[in-house]
Amino acid sequence: MDENNVILLKDVTRSFGEKQVLKGVSLEINKGEIFGLLGPSGAGKTTIINILTGQLSCGGKAEIFGVNCGKIGREVYRRTGAVLDNCGLYERLSCADNLRLYASIHRVSSSGISEALALVGLDGCEHKKVKALSKGMKQRLCIARAILHRPELLFLDEPTSGLDPATASVIHALMSDLRRNGTTIFLTTHNMDEAYRMCDRIALLSDGTIVECGEPGELCRRHCSTSELSIVTTEEERITLTNMPENADEVAGLIRGGRLKSIHSSEPDLGTVFLRLTGKELDK
C-alpha cells in the first residue's frame, strides 16, 4: 500500500441475500484530501462506509492505514472518527456529558470537550440538554464527538442532509478547517453542489459500481460534449454561441465595438455528468 493512501479498496464486493450491492469497487484515497462518494440513495455509499469501519465483511480488498478492515482494532479506531446516519446521542444528557461519556467509553481524553464544541459553533451549550437542540445543532454535536480525539481520518455520511443552508455552511467551513489541519475526510453525499465545492476528488457510484472518478471540475470538462458561451451586450441583448472557432469573429466584433457587457462559458454540472454516464438522475 502506498504510504500516502489512507484508504484502499480493490475489487470490493458485497451482497445481502441475492442482491449484490457492491460490484467490484476500487478506490484509493490519499492523506489530507476530502474525497466525495457521490450517488443516489441506495447506490451503496453507506455500505462502503460500513465495510471501511469494520461493521461489514466484504469480498476483495479493503484497508485503512494499511490494515485489513476486517481486522481493525482499537489502534485504528483511535485514528478515525465517524458521523453516521444513526448518531446515537443521549437526549437527556447535556452536550458536554454526551462527549464525556463518549470519551470514557472509547478511552480518549475529555480535555478537549470545550474546544470541540467551540469548533462546531456550540460554545456556550455545554450544559444544554440534547433534547433541547435543533436538528442542525445535534448534527454539529455529532461532529464534535467525532473530532474530540483529533482523528486522522473522518467519515461523514450525508452530514448536511435535511439541514438548512446556514447550518450546512457551518459544517462545510469546519470540513475545510479540518482538511487544512491534515485530516482526511471521506464524504458520502447525493448533493452534487456540495461535492463540487468541497471535494478534492470524487467518485460517482451507480448500482454498486464506480462509473467515474477524478477532480470535480475536470470531470465536468471531460464530459462536456458541447460548451456554450452566454453573452450579454451593453444593450442587454442575450446571445448564446457554441464555443467553436467559427464564432470567434462574432465575439471579437462585440469586443471591438465595445458592446460586450459579460461573457460566461458553460459546462455540465455533476448531476448532468451522472445522468449522461448512467441514464439516471441524482436525488434532489
XYZ file of N, CA and C in Angstrom:
852
model
N 0.843 -1.201 0.000
C 0.000 0.000 0.000
C 0.869 1.238 0.000
N 0.564 2.206 -0.875
C 1.267 3.481 -0.922
C 1.132 4.183 0.426
N 2.223 4.742 0.942
C 2.189 5.383 2.260
C 1.282 6.599 2.294
N 0.959 7.172 1.111
C 0.040 8.311 1.059
C -1.413 7.877 1.050
N -1.680 6.585 0.846
C -3.047 6.081 0.844
C -3.535 5.868 2.268
N -4.629 6.502 2.608
C -5.280 6.257 3.893
C -6.302 5.139 3.744
N -6.967 5.105 2.587
C -7.974 4.080 2.308
C -7.649 3.407 0.984
N -7.786 2.090 0.961
C -7.607 1.328 -0.271
C -8.740 0.319 -0.401
N -9.455 0.413 -1.516
C -10.464 -0.578 -1.871
C -10.080 -1.166 -3.218
N -10.084 -2.472 -3.323
C -9.742 -3.127 -4.582
C -10.701 -4.278 -4.838
N -11.492 -4.119 -5.896
C -12.441 -5.165 -6.319
C -13.355 -5.596 -5.178
N -13.865 -4.616 -4.431
C -14.709 -4.908 -3.266
C -16.132 -5.265 -3.709
N -16.624 -6.364 -3.178
C -17.990 -6.805 -3.448
C -18.721 -7.025 -2.127
N -20.047 -6.887 -2.199
C -20.865 -7.161 -1.021
C -22.289 -7.453 -1.473
N -22.856 -8.511 -0.934
C -24.227 -8.885 -1.248
C -25.027 -9.011 0.035
N -26.328 -8.747 -0.065
C -27.277 -9.006 1.007
C -28.298 -9.990 0.444
N -28.173 -11.243 0.837
C -29.001 -12.262 0.228
C -28.629 -12.415 -1.243
N -29.620 -12.347 -2.109
C -29.377 -12.473 -3.544
C -29.060 -11.139 -4.209
N -29.173 -10.052 -3.472
C -28.933 -8.724 -4.049
C -27.473 -8.323 -3.896
N -26.791 -8.129 -4.995
C -25.401 -7.668 -4.953
C -25.391 -6.149 -4.907
N -24.913 -5.604 -3.809
C -24.938 -4.149 -3.594
C -23.682 -3.495 -4.135
N -22.521 -4.135 -3.957
C -21.262 -3.611 -4.489
C -20.689 -4.616 -5.477
N -20.228 -4.116 -6.623
C -19.841 -4.991 -7.735
C -18.421 -4.690 -8.212
N -17.458 -4.898 -7.317
C -16.064 -4.692 -7.711
C -15.611 -3.257 -7.614
N -15.814 -2.624 -6.456
C -15.444 -1.218 -6.233
C -13.956 -1.109 -5.919
N -13.268 -0.219 -6.635
C -11.839 0.045 -6.389
C -11.621 1.542 -6.220
N -10.968 1.925 -5.114
C -10.685 3.332 -4.829
C -9.388 3.442 -4.032
N -8.670 4.536 -4.231
C -7.545 4.898 -3.378
C -7.772 6.321 -2.901
N -7.731 6.535 -1.598
C -7.979 7.855 -1.022
C -6.716 8.301 -0.296
N -6.267 9.494 -0.626
C -4.966 9.969 -0.178
C -5.044 10.769 1.119
N -3.941 10.801 1.798
C -3.819 11.557 3.045
C -4.081 13.040 2.814
N -4.927 13.625 3.656
C -5.145 15.065 3.635
C -6.093 15.580 2.587
N -6.899 14.696 1.962
C -7.849 15.166 0.966
C -9.277 14.959 1.445
N -10.190 15.746 0.879
C -11.611 15.498 1.045
C -12.054 14.709 -0.174
N -12.453 13.482 0.053
C -12.876 12.613 -1.041
C -14.375 12.392 -0.935
N -15.075 12.652 -2.020
C -16.519 12.517 -2.017
C -16.992 11.307 -2.798
N -17.895 10.552 -2.198
C -18.548 9.446 -2.892
C -19.967 9.907 -3.200
N -20.227 10.128 -4.467
C -21.462 10.783 -4.899
C -22.359 9.773 -5.604
N -23.587 9.696 -5.163
C -24.515 8.771 -5.790
C -25.882 8.872 -5.154
N -26.913 8.353 -5.815
C -28.269 8.419 -5.266
C -28.428 7.501 -4.064
N -29.512 7.678 -3.340
C -29.817 6.784 -2.224
C -29.941 5.360 -2.745
N -29.335 4.421 -2.015
C -29.391 3.028 -2.412
C -28.282 2.590 -3.343
N -27.351 3.506 -3.662
C -26.274 3.156 -4.601
C -25.195 2.295 -3.957
N -25.111 2.331 -2.615
C -24.089 1.549 -1.914
C -23.111 2.377 -1.110
N -23.374 3.679 -0.970
C -22.430 4.565 -0.275
C -22.258 4.171 1.197
N -23.367 4.007 1.902
C -23.286 3.663 3.323
C -22.699 2.273 3.526
N -22.973 1.353 2.614
C -22.382 0.016 2.697
C -20.862 0.096 2.652
N -20.329 0.963 1.798
C -18.876 1.128 1.712
C -18.314 1.644 3.035
N -18.975 2.629 3.637
C -18.514 3.139 4.932
C -18.569 2.031 5.984
N -19.626 1.246 5.998
C -19.742 0.170 6.986
C -18.642 -0.874 6.813
N -18.228 -1.117 5.585
C -17.103 -2.026 5.339
C -15.807 -1.410 5.845
N -15.593 -0.149 5.531
C -14.348 0.521 5.914
C -14.211 0.681 7.424
N -15.327 0.756 8.125
C -15.279 0.906 9.581
C -15.399 -0.435 10.304
N -15.297 -1.529 9.546
C -15.266 -2.845 10.159
C -16.606 -3.394 10.589
N -17.702 -2.787 10.146
C -19.029 -3.246 10.542
C -19.592 -4.316 9.617
N -19.045 -4.412 8.405
C -19.491 -5.404 7.434
C -18.284 -6.093 6.811
N -18.409 -7.367 6.509
C -17.383 -8.075 5.763
C -17.604 -7.834 4.275
N -16.626 -8.201 3.459
C -16.743 -7.981 2.014
C -15.831 -8.948 1.270
N -16.082 -9.065 -0.022
C -15.140 -9.728 -0.899
C -14.158 -8.708 -1.427
N -13.011 -9.142 -1.893
C -11.994 -8.214 -2.372
C -11.116 -7.708 -1.238
N -10.514 -6.540 -1.451
C -9.551 -5.994 -0.504
C -10.004 -4.621 -0.009
N -10.051 -4.453 1.317
C -10.418 -3.177 1.929
C -9.471 -2.899 3.085
N -8.780 -1.760 3.031
C -7.793 -1.420 4.056
C -7.930 0.033 4.493
N -7.638 0.259 5.771
C -7.456 1.613 6.318
C -6.093 1.648 6.987
N -5.294 2.650 6.636
C -3.939 2.767 7.189
C -3.144 1.472 7.003
N -3.422 0.765 5.915
C -2.713 -0.467 5.619
C -3.188 -1.685 6.382
N -4.265 -1.538 7.151
C -4.792 -2.642 7.952
C -6.075 -3.167 7.316
N -6.191 -4.480 7.195
C -7.407 -5.105 6.675
C -8.605 -4.661 7.510
N -9.650 -4.152 6.822
C -10.800 -3.615 7.548
C -11.541 -4.669 8.350
N -11.373 -5.928 8.008
C -11.986 -6.990 8.787
C -11.249 -7.287 10.074
N -10.074 -6.679 10.252
C -9.250 -6.960 11.425
C -8.859 -5.705 12.195
N -9.501 -4.568 11.884
C -9.106 -3.336 12.574
C -9.538 -3.396 14.032
N -8.701 -2.802 14.883
C -8.964 -2.802 16.314
C -8.863 -1.403 16.886
N -8.644 -1.353 18.193
C -8.681 -0.080 18.898
C -7.650 0.926 18.359
N -6.480 0.439 17.959
C -5.445 1.364 17.475
C -5.904 2.126 16.247
N -6.566 1.431 15.309
C -7.071 2.100 14.106
C -8.257 2.987 14.449
N -9.152 2.515 15.321
C -10.313 3.315 15.697
C -9.908 4.617 16.378
N -8.786 4.592 17.094
C -8.308 5.828 17.725
C -7.899 6.868 16.687
N -7.597 6.424 15.493
C -7.148 7.334 14.432
C -8.293 7.778 13.523
N -9.511 7.277 13.804
C -10.650 7.589 12.948
C -11.800 8.186 13.749
N -12.638 8.917 13.036
C -13.882 9.428 13.608
C -14.976 9.230 12.578
N -16.234 9.223 13.032
C -17.328 8.956 12.098
C -18.596 9.671 12.535
N -19.279 10.244 11.547
C -20.623 10.780 11.745
C -21.517 10.016 10.782
N -22.258 9.053 11.332
C -23.076 8.168 10.511
C -24.551 8.530 10.653
N -25.397 7.786 9.967
C -26.822 8.108 9.910
C -27.451 8.082 11.294
N -27.091 7.103 12.096
C -27.628 6.995 13.453
C -26.586 7.521 14.432
N -26.765 8.765 14.859
C -25.703 9.411 15.641
C -25.667 8.926 17.095
N -26.790 8.416 17.633
C -26.772 7.802 18.953
C -26.493 8.759 20.102
N -27.038 9.959 20.054
C -26.888 10.899 21.160
C -27.876 10.557 22.278
N -27.488 10.889 23.503
C -28.355 10.662 24.655
C -29.131 11.950 24.944
N -30.438 11.903 24.668
C -31.275 13.101 24.686
C -31.341 13.774 26.054
N -31.274 13.009 27.128
C -31.446 13.599 28.457
C -30.143 14.135 29.046
N -29.046 13.840 28.383
C -27.756 14.350 28.859
C -27.426 15.673 28.185
N -26.553 16.419 28.807
C -26.095 17.677 28.215
C -25.103 17.394 27.096
N -24.787 18.433 26.342
C -23.800 18.292 25.266
C -22.460 17.813 25.822
N -22.011 18.468 26.893
C -20.718 18.102 27.468
C -20.736 16.690 28.035
N -21.845 16.299 28.685
C -21.924 14.958 29.265
C -21.947 13.886 28.179
N -22.563 14.160 27.041
C -22.506 13.229 25.926
C -21.069 12.993 25.489
N -20.302 14.066 25.414
C -18.912 13.938 24.984
C -18.066 13.262 26.058
N -18.351 13.538 27.325
C -17.612 12.878 28.412
C -17.869 11.367 28.395
N -19.116 10.980 28.166
C -19.453 9.562 28.119
C -18.738 8.888 26.954
N -18.742 9.546 25.802
C -18.039 9.014 24.636
C -16.551 8.844 24.935
N -15.953 9.864 25.548
C -14.528 9.813 25.868
C -14.225 8.666 26.819
N -15.117 8.443 27.787
C -14.914 7.371 28.761
C -15.012 5.994 28.113
N -16.026 5.805 27.267
C -16.232 4.501 26.627
C -15.066 4.165 25.695
N -14.596 5.167 24.960
C -13.564 4.916 23.958
C -12.151 5.235 24.447
N -12.062 5.531 25.755
C -10.759 5.750 26.391
C -9.945 6.840 25.698
N -10.605 7.955 25.419
C -9.897 9.107 24.872
C -10.012 10.253 25.874
N -9.127 11.204 25.760
C -9.101 12.319 26.700
C -10.347 13.196 26.544
N -10.883 13.645 27.667
C -12.027 14.554 27.658
C -11.594 16.014 27.799
N -10.295 16.242 27.753
C -9.790 17.602 27.987
C -10.139 18.573 26.860
N -10.472 18.032 25.684
C -10.757 18.913 24.547
C -12.224 19.146 24.295
N -13.090 18.863 25.264
C -14.532 18.990 25.054
C -14.930 20.422 24.713
N -14.467 21.375 25.489
C -14.836 22.778 25.222
C -14.349 23.222 23.850
N -13.141 22.802 23.492
C -12.588 23.173 22.185
C -13.395 22.543 21.052
N -13.768 21.273 21.205
C -14.541 20.584 20.165
C -15.907 21.245 19.978
N -16.559 21.610 21.076
C -17.852 22.278 20.969
C -17.709 23.651 20.310
N -16.634 24.349 20.637
C -16.412 25.656 20.027
C -16.163 25.533 18.524
N -15.441 24.497 18.116
C -15.132 24.307 16.701
C -16.389 24.128 15.852
N -17.432 23.525 16.443
C -18.666 23.299 15.682
C -19.732 24.352 15.982
N -19.326 25.414 16.663
C -20.256 26.514 16.924
C -21.231 26.251 18.056
N -20.867 25.368 18.980
C -21.728 25.066 20.121
C -21.111 25.547 21.428
N -20.187 26.486 21.360
C -19.637 27.040 22.599
C -20.783 27.736 23.349
N -20.789 27.547 24.649
C -21.884 28.076 25.465
C -23.026 27.091 25.639
N -22.940 25.944 24.954
C -24.012 24.940 25.033
C -23.616 23.723 25.866
N -22.513 23.838 26.613
C -22.013 22.686 27.352
C -23.077 22.039 28.232
N -23.916 22.869 28.904
C -24.875 22.346 29.876
C -26.285 22.216 29.300
N -26.418 22.456 28.013
C -27.730 22.358 27.363
C -28.029 20.902 27.036
N -29.230 20.438 27.376
C -29.590 19.050 27.110
C -29.830 18.838 25.612
N -29.473 17.661 25.134
C -29.574 17.352 23.711
C -31.004 17.465 23.210
N -31.979 17.096 24.038
C -33.375 17.137 23.600
C -33.842 18.565 23.290
N -33.105 19.560 23.765
C -33.467 20.951 23.502
C -32.781 21.514 22.258
N -31.946 20.701 21.596
C -31.206 21.168 20.427
C -32.015 21.001 19.148
N -31.757 21.867 18.184
C -32.344 21.714 16.855
C -31.643 20.569 16.128
N -32.202 20.147 14.995
C -31.593 19.069 14.214
C -30.182 19.443 13.788
N -29.997 20.684 13.356
C -28.673 21.138 12.931
C -27.668 21.145 14.069
N -28.110 21.554 15.253
C -27.221 21.569 16.416
C -26.841 20.147 16.821
N -27.795 19.222 16.726
C -27.482 17.828 17.039
C -26.436 17.269 16.074
N -26.571 17.637 14.811
C -25.597 17.165 13.837
C -24.217 17.719 14.143
N -24.161 18.983 14.540
C -22.865 19.575 14.900
C -22.289 18.923 16.154
N -23.156 18.529 17.085
C -22.680 17.829 18.283
C -22.098 16.470 17.897
N -22.724 15.795 16.939
C -22.184 14.520 16.456
C -20.790 14.705 15.866
N -20.603 15.803 15.143
C -19.283 16.075 14.565
C -18.277 16.395 15.667
N -18.703 17.166 16.681
C -17.814 17.454 17.811
C -17.348 16.167 18.475
N -18.267 15.217 18.632
C -17.914 13.927 19.233
C -16.910 13.181 18.349
N -17.110 13.263 17.030
C -16.244 12.525 16.109
C -14.830 13.090 16.044
N -14.680 14.388 16.344
C -13.352 15.013 16.244
C -12.723 15.259 17.616
N -13.387 14.782 18.661
C -12.894 15.025 20.027
C -11.471 14.520 20.209
N -11.149 13.388 19.588
C -9.823 12.795 19.757
C -8.890 13.143 18.583
N -9.252 14.173 17.808
C -8.428 14.660 16.690
C -8.044 13.532 15.730
N -9.026 12.933 15.083
C -8.751 11.786 14.209
C -7.987 12.190 12.947
N -7.240 11.243 12.426
C -6.549 11.459 11.154
C -7.486 11.247 9.971
N -8.527 10.436 10.185
C -9.499 10.113 9.140
C -10.895 10.302 9.698
N -11.734 11.035 8.958
C -13.092 11.316 9.404
C -14.087 10.872 8.327
N -15.026 10.007 8.715
C -16.104 9.582 7.827
C -17.328 10.463 8.071
N -17.854 11.043 7.017
C -19.067 11.850 7.111
C -20.088 11.284 6.135
N -21.137 10.664 6.668
C -22.164 10.037 5.845
C -23.363 10.982 5.751
N -23.505 11.649 4.604
C -24.596 12.608 4.366
C -24.699 13.615 5.520
N -23.622 14.337 5.856
C -23.620 15.159 7.069
C -24.548 16.364 7.022
N -24.932 16.823 5.829
C -25.785 18.019 5.734
C -27.178 17.691 5.215
N -27.510 16.415 5.104
C -28.822 16.024 4.581
C -29.946 16.560 5.463
N -30.870 17.296 4.859
C -32.018 17.821 5.593
C -31.745 19.055 6.424
N -30.529 19.584 6.357
C -30.191 20.763 7.153
C -30.420 22.044 6.367
N -30.643 23.140 7.085
C -30.818 24.430 6.428
C -29.467 24.911 5.892
N -29.479 25.826 4.913
C -28.222 26.285 4.290
C -27.219 26.877 5.268
N -27.712 27.599 6.292
C -26.788 28.225 7.246
C -26.030 27.163 8.042
N -26.728 26.138 8.504
C -26.076 25.063 9.259
C -25.132 24.275 8.363
N -25.561 24.026 7.124
C -24.696 23.318 6.172
C -23.406 24.101 5.942
N -23.501 25.412 5.870
C -22.302 26.244 5.661
C -21.337 26.135 6.830
N -21.866 26.048 8.050
C -21.014 25.865 9.237
C -20.249 24.554 9.135
N -20.941 23.500 8.725
C -20.297 22.186 8.598
C -19.272 22.196 7.475
N -19.580 22.866 6.374
C -18.619 22.956 5.269
C -17.354 23.701 5.698
N -17.526 24.790 6.451
C -16.364 25.548 6.930
C -15.510 24.691 7.853
N -16.154 23.906 8.702
C -15.420 23.022 9.609
C -14.652 21.968 8.826
N -15.270 21.401 7.789
C -14.587 20.419 6.953
C -13.319 21.011 6.336
N -13.429 22.237 5.848
C -12.262 22.891 5.247
C -11.160 23.113 6.269
N -11.539 23.499 7.493
C -10.543 23.704 8.556
C -9.853 22.392 8.918
N -10.618 21.323 9.020
C -10.044 20.024 9.354
C -9.070 19.568 8.274
N -9.449 19.777 7.031
C -8.564 19.392 5.924
C -7.257 20.174 5.985
N -7.352 21.475 6.251
C -6.138 22.293 6.340
C -5.217 21.816 7.451
N -5.791 21.216 8.478
C -5.005 20.703 9.593
C -4.577 19.259 9.397
N -4.805 18.716 8.175
C -4.271 17.402 7.837
C -5.220 16.233 7.947
N -6.487 16.473 8.335
C -7.440 15.380 8.448
C -7.915 14.947 7.058
N -7.939 13.651 6.827
C -8.519 13.096 5.602
C -10.010 12.903 5.839
N -10.821 13.357 4.890
C -12.280 13.265 5.058
C -12.869 12.427 3.933
N -13.641 11.413 4.328
C -14.382 10.575 3.380
C -15.845 10.981 3.505
N -16.348 11.644 2.476
C -17.691 12.216 2.488
C -18.598 11.453 1.539
N -19.751 10.992 2.033
C -20.759 10.463 1.127
C -21.883 11.481 1.019
N -22.380 11.667 -0.188
C -23.432 12.651 -0.410
C -24.133 12.377 -1.721
N -25.367 12.837 -1.836
C -26.019 12.875 -3.137
C -26.236 14.327 -3.554
N -25.610 15.245 -2.806
C -25.701 16.676 -3.106
C -24.565 17.062 -4.039
N -24.878 17.247 -5.312
C -23.837 17.498 -6.312
C -23.113 18.820 -6.067
N -23.829 19.836 -5.613
C -23.186 21.136 -5.359
C -22.201 21.028 -4.200
N -22.592 20.320 -3.158
C -21.706 20.104 -2.010
C -20.437 19.387 -2.440
N -20.601 18.330 -3.235
C -19.446 17.564 -3.705
C -18.518 18.421 -4.557
N -19.095 19.231 -5.438
C -18.283 20.053 -6.343
C -17.471 21.086 -5.555
N -18.100 21.708 -4.568
C -17.438 22.798 -3.829
C -16.441 22.296 -2.797
N -16.732 21.133 -2.176
C -15.949 20.719 -1.023
C -14.843 19.714 -1.333
N -14.998 18.929 -2.387
C -14.126 17.761 -2.551
C -12.933 18.011 -3.468
N -11.783 17.446 -3.078
C -10.614 17.450 -3.946
C -10.812 16.465 -5.098
N -11.380 15.312 -4.784
C -11.725 14.313 -5.795
C -13.059 13.688 -5.427
N -13.732 13.160 -6.444
C -14.994 12.469 -6.203
C -15.023 11.175 -7.007
N -15.873 10.268 -6.570
C -16.198 9.077 -7.355
C -17.706 9.045 -7.512
N -18.170 8.727 -8.709
C -19.599 8.604 -8.983
C -19.978 7.133 -8.877
N -20.921 6.826 -7.982
C -21.320 5.454 -7.711
C -22.744 5.229 -8.195
N -22.935 4.208 -9.005
C -24.267 3.865 -9.504
C -24.432 2.358 -9.488
N -25.485 1.884 -8.823
C -25.785 0.447 -8.764
C -24.572 -0.374 -8.338
N -23.829 0.130 -7.345
C -22.712 -0.622 -6.796
C -21.448 -0.605 -7.615
N -21.379 0.278 -8.610
C -20.216 0.346 -9.494
C -19.712 1.782 -9.582
N -18.393 1.979 -9.534
C -17.805 3.293 -9.760
C -17.798 3.557 -11.269
N -18.528 4.586 -11.691
C -18.619 4.871 -13.123
C -17.639 5.962 -13.563
N -17.115 6.736 -12.608
C -16.147 7.777 -12.946
C -15.490 8.262 -11.670
N -14.250 8.737 -11.771
C -13.521 9.210 -10.592
C -12.537 10.285 -11.015
N -12.427 11.354 -10.212
C -11.472 12.409 -10.521
C -11.836 13.718 -9.836
N -11.135 14.767 -10.200
C -11.394 16.106 -9.658
C -12.703 16.619 -10.244
N -13.593 17.206 -9.424
C -14.936 17.552 -9.904
C -14.965 18.407 -11.171
N -14.198 19.500 -11.178
C -14.194 20.363 -12.354
C -13.673 19.654 -13.588
N -12.642 18.815 -13.385
C -12.061 18.107 -14.520
C -13.053 17.101 -15.087
N -13.833 16.454 -14.225
C -14.847 15.517 -14.699
C -15.903 16.228 -15.534
N -16.318 17.394 -15.064
C -17.320 18.144 -15.821
C -16.776 18.552 -17.188
N -15.527 18.992 -17.225
C -14.939 19.388 -18.509
C -14.747 18.177 -19.429
N -14.374 17.047 -18.845
C -14.138 15.848 -19.641
C -15.402 15.386 -20.347
N -16.531 15.577 -19.690
C -17.790 15.096 -20.257
C -18.626 16.236 -20.834
N -17.946 17.303 -21.217
C -18.622 18.443 -21.832
C -18.587 18.254 -23.348
N -19.643 17.714 -23.894
C -19.674 17.479 -25.338
C -19.907 18.761 -26.117
N -20.630 19.708 -25.544
C -20.898 20.980 -26.207
C -20.784 22.097 -25.186
N -19.782 22.958 -25.356
C -19.616 24.110 -24.489
C -20.224 25.329 -25.167
N -20.943 26.121 -24.389
C -21.584 27.302 -24.940
C -21.073 28.556 -24.260
N -21.157 29.659 -24.977
C -20.833 30.976 -24.448
C -22.124 31.753 -24.286
N -22.375 32.220 -23.068
C -23.551 33.046 -22.797
C -23.086 34.494 -22.715
N -23.582 35.318 -23.625
C -23.108 36.691 -23.762
C -24.253 37.655 -23.483
N -23.939 38.727 -22.755
C -24.872 39.831 -22.562
C -24.197 41.084 -23.106
N -24.899 41.790 -24.017
C -24.338 43.002 -24.619
C -24.698 44.221 -23.778
N -24.094 45.330 -24.106
C -24.388 46.580 -23.404
C -25.827 47.021 -23.623
N -26.471 46.496 -24.673
C -27.891 46.801 -24.922
C -28.806 45.782 -24.245
N -28.227 44.930 -23.361
C -28.935 43.876 -22.631
C -29.463 42.782 -23.553
N -28.886 42.663 -24.734
C -29.224 41.563 -25.617
C -28.471 40.316 -25.150
N -29.164 39.192 -25.099
C -28.558 37.937 -24.651
C -28.311 37.044 -25.859
N -27.052 36.628 -25.988
C -26.632 35.821 -27.134
C -26.005 34.531 -26.630
N -26.379 33.413 -27.225
C -25.766 32.126 -26.898
C -25.064 31.592 -28.135
N -23.764 31.310 -27.993
C -22.963 30.806 -29.104
C -22.269 29.514 -28.690
N -22.149 28.597 -29.615
C -21.331 27.417 -29.376
C -19.867 27.831 -29.296
N -19.158 27.289 -28.310
C -17.750 27.654 -28.116
C -16.887 26.940 -29.157
N -16.944 27.485 -30.385
C -16.237 26.908 -31.525
C -15.448 28.000 -32.243
N -14.356 27.640 -32.906
C -13.524 28.652 -33.595
C -14.299 29.510 -34.578
N -15.313 28.963 -35.225
C -16.036 29.741 -36.237
C -16.837 30.889 -35.648
N -17.020 30.902 -34.309
C -17.742 32.011 -33.683
C -16.807 33.066 -33.091
N -15.494 32.869 -33.274
C -14.515 33.791 -32.680
C -14.665 35.204 -33.226
N -14.932 35.332 -34.540
C -15.039 36.668 -35.134
C -16.213 37.445 -34.560
N -17.332 36.754 -34.299
C -18.500 37.447 -33.736
C -18.206 37.962 -32.330
N -17.532 37.132 -31.523
C -17.166 37.566 -30.166
C -16.184 38.728 -30.234
N -15.186 38.595 -31.123
C -14.191 39.664 -31.264
C -14.846 40.961 -31.721
N -15.857 40.870 -32.597
C -16.556 42.067 -33.072
C -17.279 42.777 -31.943
N -17.884 42.003 -31.034
C -18.548 42.613 -29.885
C -17.550 43.339 -28.985
N -16.378 42.735 -28.838
C -15.347 43.358 -28.005
C -14.838 44.633 -28.667
N -14.530 44.551 -29.962
C -14.017 45.736 -30.673
C -15.040 46.868 -30.676
N -16.292 46.511 -30.748
C -17.331 47.540 -30.787
C -17.736 48.040 -29.412
N -17.107 47.550 -28.391
C -17.423 47.995 -27.034
C -18.803 47.578 -26.577
N -19.332 46.502 -27.155
C -20.702 46.084 -26.858
C -20.769 44.894 -25.900
N -19.613 44.350 -25.503
C -19.599 43.170 -24.639
C -19.708 43.580 -23.173
N -20.806 43.200 -22.537
C -21.002 43.501 -21.109
C -20.529 42.342 -20.234
N -20.883 41.107 -20.629
C -20.429 39.928 -19.880
C -20.394 38.726 -20.802
N -19.519 37.764 -20.447
C -19.423 36.522 -21.199
C -19.071 35.389 -20.239
N -19.788 34.293 -20.367
C -19.553 33.146 -19.486
C -19.578 31.865 -20.318
N -18.641 30.973 -20.022
C -18.664 29.663 -20.662
C -19.458 28.710 -19.784
N -20.101 27.742 -20.405
C -20.904 26.773 -19.666
C -20.270 25.395 -19.775
N -20.480 24.600 -18.743
C -20.058 23.205 -18.744
C -21.062 22.439 -17.917
N -21.221 21.155 -18.132
C -22.220 20.393 -17.373
C -21.852 20.318 -15.892
N -22.890 20.275 -15.029
C -22.620 20.058 -13.612
C -22.529 18.552 -13.356
N -22.242 18.191 -12.110
C -22.050 16.781 -11.793
C -23.322 15.966 -12.004
N -24.475 16.590 -11.763
C -25.720 15.895 -11.995
C -25.910 15.539 -13.458
N -25.541 16.471 -14.343
C -25.645 16.214 -15.777
C -24.671 15.126 -16.201
N -23.447 15.170 -15.650
C -22.456 14.142 -15.963
C -22.964 12.769 -15.522
N -23.516 12.708 -14.303
C -24.033 11.443 -13.792
C -25.147 10.916 -14.693
N -26.027 11.804 -15.135
C -27.127 11.397 -15.999
C -26.605 10.859 -17.330
N -25.585 11.507 -17.887
C -25.022 11.050 -19.157
C -24.354 9.678 -19.020
N -23.723 9.433 -17.872
C -22.992 8.184 -17.700
C -23.890 7.010 -17.318
N -24.989 7.298 -16.597
C -25.799 6.215 -16.054
C -27.229 6.185 -16.582
N -27.666 7.299 -17.168
C -29.056 7.372 -17.589
C -30.004 7.628 -16.440
N -29.445 7.928 -15.245
C -30.255 8.158 -14.048
C -29.933 9.521 -13.472
N -30.919 10.110 -12.829
C -30.705 11.379 -12.153
C -30.351 11.138 -10.687
N -29.500 12.057 -10.157
C -29.221 12.023 -8.724
C -30.420 12.541 -7.957
N -30.567 12.100 -6.697
C -31.650 12.592 -5.848
C -31.503 14.074 -5.644
N -32.598 14.751 -5.532
C -32.588 16.183 -5.244
C -32.632 16.393 -3.748
